[in-house]
Amino acid sequence: MANHASAEKRIRRNARRYEINHARISRIRTHVKRVEKAIAAGDQAAALEAFKAAQPEMHRGVTKGVLHRNTVARKLSRLNTAIKALGA
């Protein structure tokens, strides 16, 4: 239990940030799943549209500090490669 006002405030702040960060991560996962679903269905056009929607969300996650820069770069690269493979 917190013994100082500043510690109580930190607990409240952490709870708010937890909600915000986890909502952001959930939104990113949803976007990625949409891309993967379109890839699995073999629909390159839908996959590309979903990828274009997912890309800014993922980069925003990096900016906000919920995902590592290299993790996002790797995931985007792999998704993009899979989308391009559909057209070949």
mmCIF file of C-alpha atoms in Angstrom:
data_model
loop_
_atom_site.group_PDB
_atom_site.id
_atom_site.type_symbol
_atom_site.label_atom_id
_atom_site.label_comp_id
_atom_site.label_asym_id
_atom_site.label_seq_id
_atom_site.Cartn_x
_atom_site.Cartn_y
_atom_site.Cartn_z
ATOM 1 C CA MET A 1 0.000 0.000 0.000
ATOM 2 C CA ALA A 2 1.249 3.459 -0.866
ATOM 3 C CA ASN A 3 2.407 5.594 2.059
ATOM 4 C CA HIS A 4 2.910 8.914 0.241
ATOM 5 C CA ALA A 5 0.688 11.108 -1.874
ATOM 6 C CA SER A 6 3.144 10.868 -4.745
ATOM 7 C CA ALA A 7 3.077 7.063 -4.564
ATOM 8 C CA GLU A 8 -0.736 7.081 -4.613
ATOM 9 C CA LYS A 9 -0.671 9.386 -7.626
ATOM 10 C CA ARG A 10 1.832 7.081 -9.364
ATOM 11 C CA ILE A 11 -0.533 4.116 -8.796
ATOM 12 C CA ARG A 12 -3.422 6.054 -10.369
ATOM 13 C CA ARG A 13 -1.236 7.156 -13.271
ATOM 14 C CA ASN A 14 0.029 3.604 -13.882
ATOM 15 C CA ALA A 15 -3.526 2.278 -13.969
ATOM 16 C CA ARG A 16 -4.523 4.870 -16.595
ATOM 17 C CA ARG A 17 -1.466 4.177 -18.727
ATOM 18 C CA TYR A 18 -2.077 0.423 -18.472
ATOM 19 C CA GLU A 19 -5.573 0.831 -19.916
ATOM 20 C CA ILE A 20 -4.379 3.096 -22.724
ATOM 21 C CA ASN A 21 -1.357 0.965 -23.635
ATOM 22 C CA HIS A 22 -3.275 -2.301 -23.638
ATOM 23 C CA ALA A 23 -6.037 -0.820 -25.776
ATOM 24 C CA ARG A 24 -3.373 0.302 -28.246
ATOM 25 C CA ILE A 25 -1.696 -3.129 -28.311
ATOM 26 C CA SER A 26 -5.079 -4.799 -28.810
ATOM 27 C CA ARG A 27 -5.868 -2.477 -31.718
ATOM 28 C CA ILE A 28 -2.505 -3.278 -33.325
ATOM 29 C CA ARG A 29 -3.077 -7.023 -32.940
ATOM 30 C CA THR A 30 -6.512 -6.686 -34.547
ATOM 31 C CA HIS A 31 -5.030 -4.884 -37.554
ATOM 32 C CA VAL A 32 -2.305 -7.511 -37.943
ATOM 33 C CA LYS A 33 -4.864 -10.323 -37.741
ATOM 34 C CA ARG A 34 -6.879 -8.692 -40.535
ATOM 35 C CA VAL A 35 -3.785 -8.662 -42.744
ATOM 36 C CA GLU A 36 -2.938 -12.277 -41.895
ATOM 37 C CA LYS A 37 -6.530 -13.364 -42.561
ATOM 38 C CA ALA A 38 -6.492 -11.734 -46.000
ATOM 39 C CA ILE A 39 -3.128 -13.370 -46.766
ATOM 40 C CA ALA A 40 -4.474 -16.773 -45.694
ATOM 41 C CA ALA A 41 -7.493 -16.262 -47.956
ATOM 42 C CA GLY A 42 -5.141 -15.451 -50.839
ATOM 43 C CA ASP A 43 -6.705 -12.027 -51.460
ATOM 44 C CA GLN A 44 -3.817 -9.733 -52.304
ATOM 45 C CA ALA A 45 -5.943 -6.589 -52.738
ATOM 46 C CA ALA A 46 -7.632 -6.992 -49.344
ATOM 47 C CA ALA A 47 -4.314 -7.850 -47.717
ATOM 48 C CA LEU A 48 -2.722 -4.715 -49.155
ATOM 49 C CA GLU A 49 -5.571 -2.513 -47.917
ATOM 50 C CA ALA A 50 -5.396 -4.080 -44.447
ATOM 51 C CA PHE A 51 -1.609 -3.661 -44.466
ATOM 52 C CA LYS A 52 -1.947 0.035 -45.292
ATOM 53 C CA ALA A 53 -4.290 0.424 -42.312
ATOM 54 C CA ALA A 54 -2.053 -1.610 -39.987
ATOM 55 C CA GLN A 55 1.190 0.150 -40.815
ATOM 56 C CA PRO A 56 0.443 3.523 -39.156
ATOM 57 C CA GLU A 57 -1.040 1.798 -36.102
ATOM 58 C CA MET A 58 2.138 -0.223 -35.645
ATOM 59 C CA HIS A 59 4.379 2.803 -36.107
ATOM 60 C CA ARG A 60 2.245 4.696 -33.598
ATOM 61 C CA GLY A 61 2.853 1.858 -31.148
ATOM 62 C CA VAL A 62 6.583 2.442 -31.541
ATOM 63 C CA THR A 63 6.186 6.185 -31.022
ATOM 64 C CA LYS A 64 4.125 5.639 -27.879
ATOM 65 C CA GLY A 65 6.592 3.103 -26.520
ATOM 66 C CA VAL A 66 4.402 -0.013 -26.407
ATOM 67 C CA LEU A 67 6.346 -1.885 -29.098
ATOM 68 C CA HIS A 68 10.027 -2.003 -29.963
ATOM 69 C CA ARG A 69 11.113 -0.388 -33.212
ATOM 70 C CA ASN A 70 12.858 -3.496 -34.539
ATOM 71 C CA THR A 71 9.897 -5.725 -33.682
ATOM 72 C CA VAL A 72 7.568 -3.572 -35.757
ATOM 73 C CA ALA A 73 10.069 -3.381 -38.609
ATOM 74 C CA ARG A 74 10.408 -7.173 -38.637
ATOM 75 C CA LYS A 75 6.648 -7.785 -38.545
ATOM 76 C CA LEU A 76 5.944 -5.244 -41.293
ATOM 77 C CA SER A 77 8.687 -6.710 -43.449
ATOM 78 C CA ARG A 78 7.336 -10.244 -43.085
ATOM 79 C CA LEU A 79 3.756 -9.171 -43.778
ATOM 80 C CA ASN A 80 4.849 -7.208 -46.844
ATOM 81 C CA THR A 81 6.856 -10.162 -48.151
ATOM 82 C CA ALA A 82 3.852 -12.460 -47.706
ATOM 83 C CA ILE A 83 1.589 -10.006 -49.556
ATOM 84 C CA LYS A 84 4.041 -9.727 -52.452
ATOM 85 C CA ALA A 85 4.278 -13.529 -52.640
ATOM 86 C CA LEU A 86 0.514 -13.672 -53.298
ATOM 87 C CA GLY A 87 0.971 -11.772 -56.550
ATOM 88 C CA ALA A 88 3.751 -14.017 -57.834
#
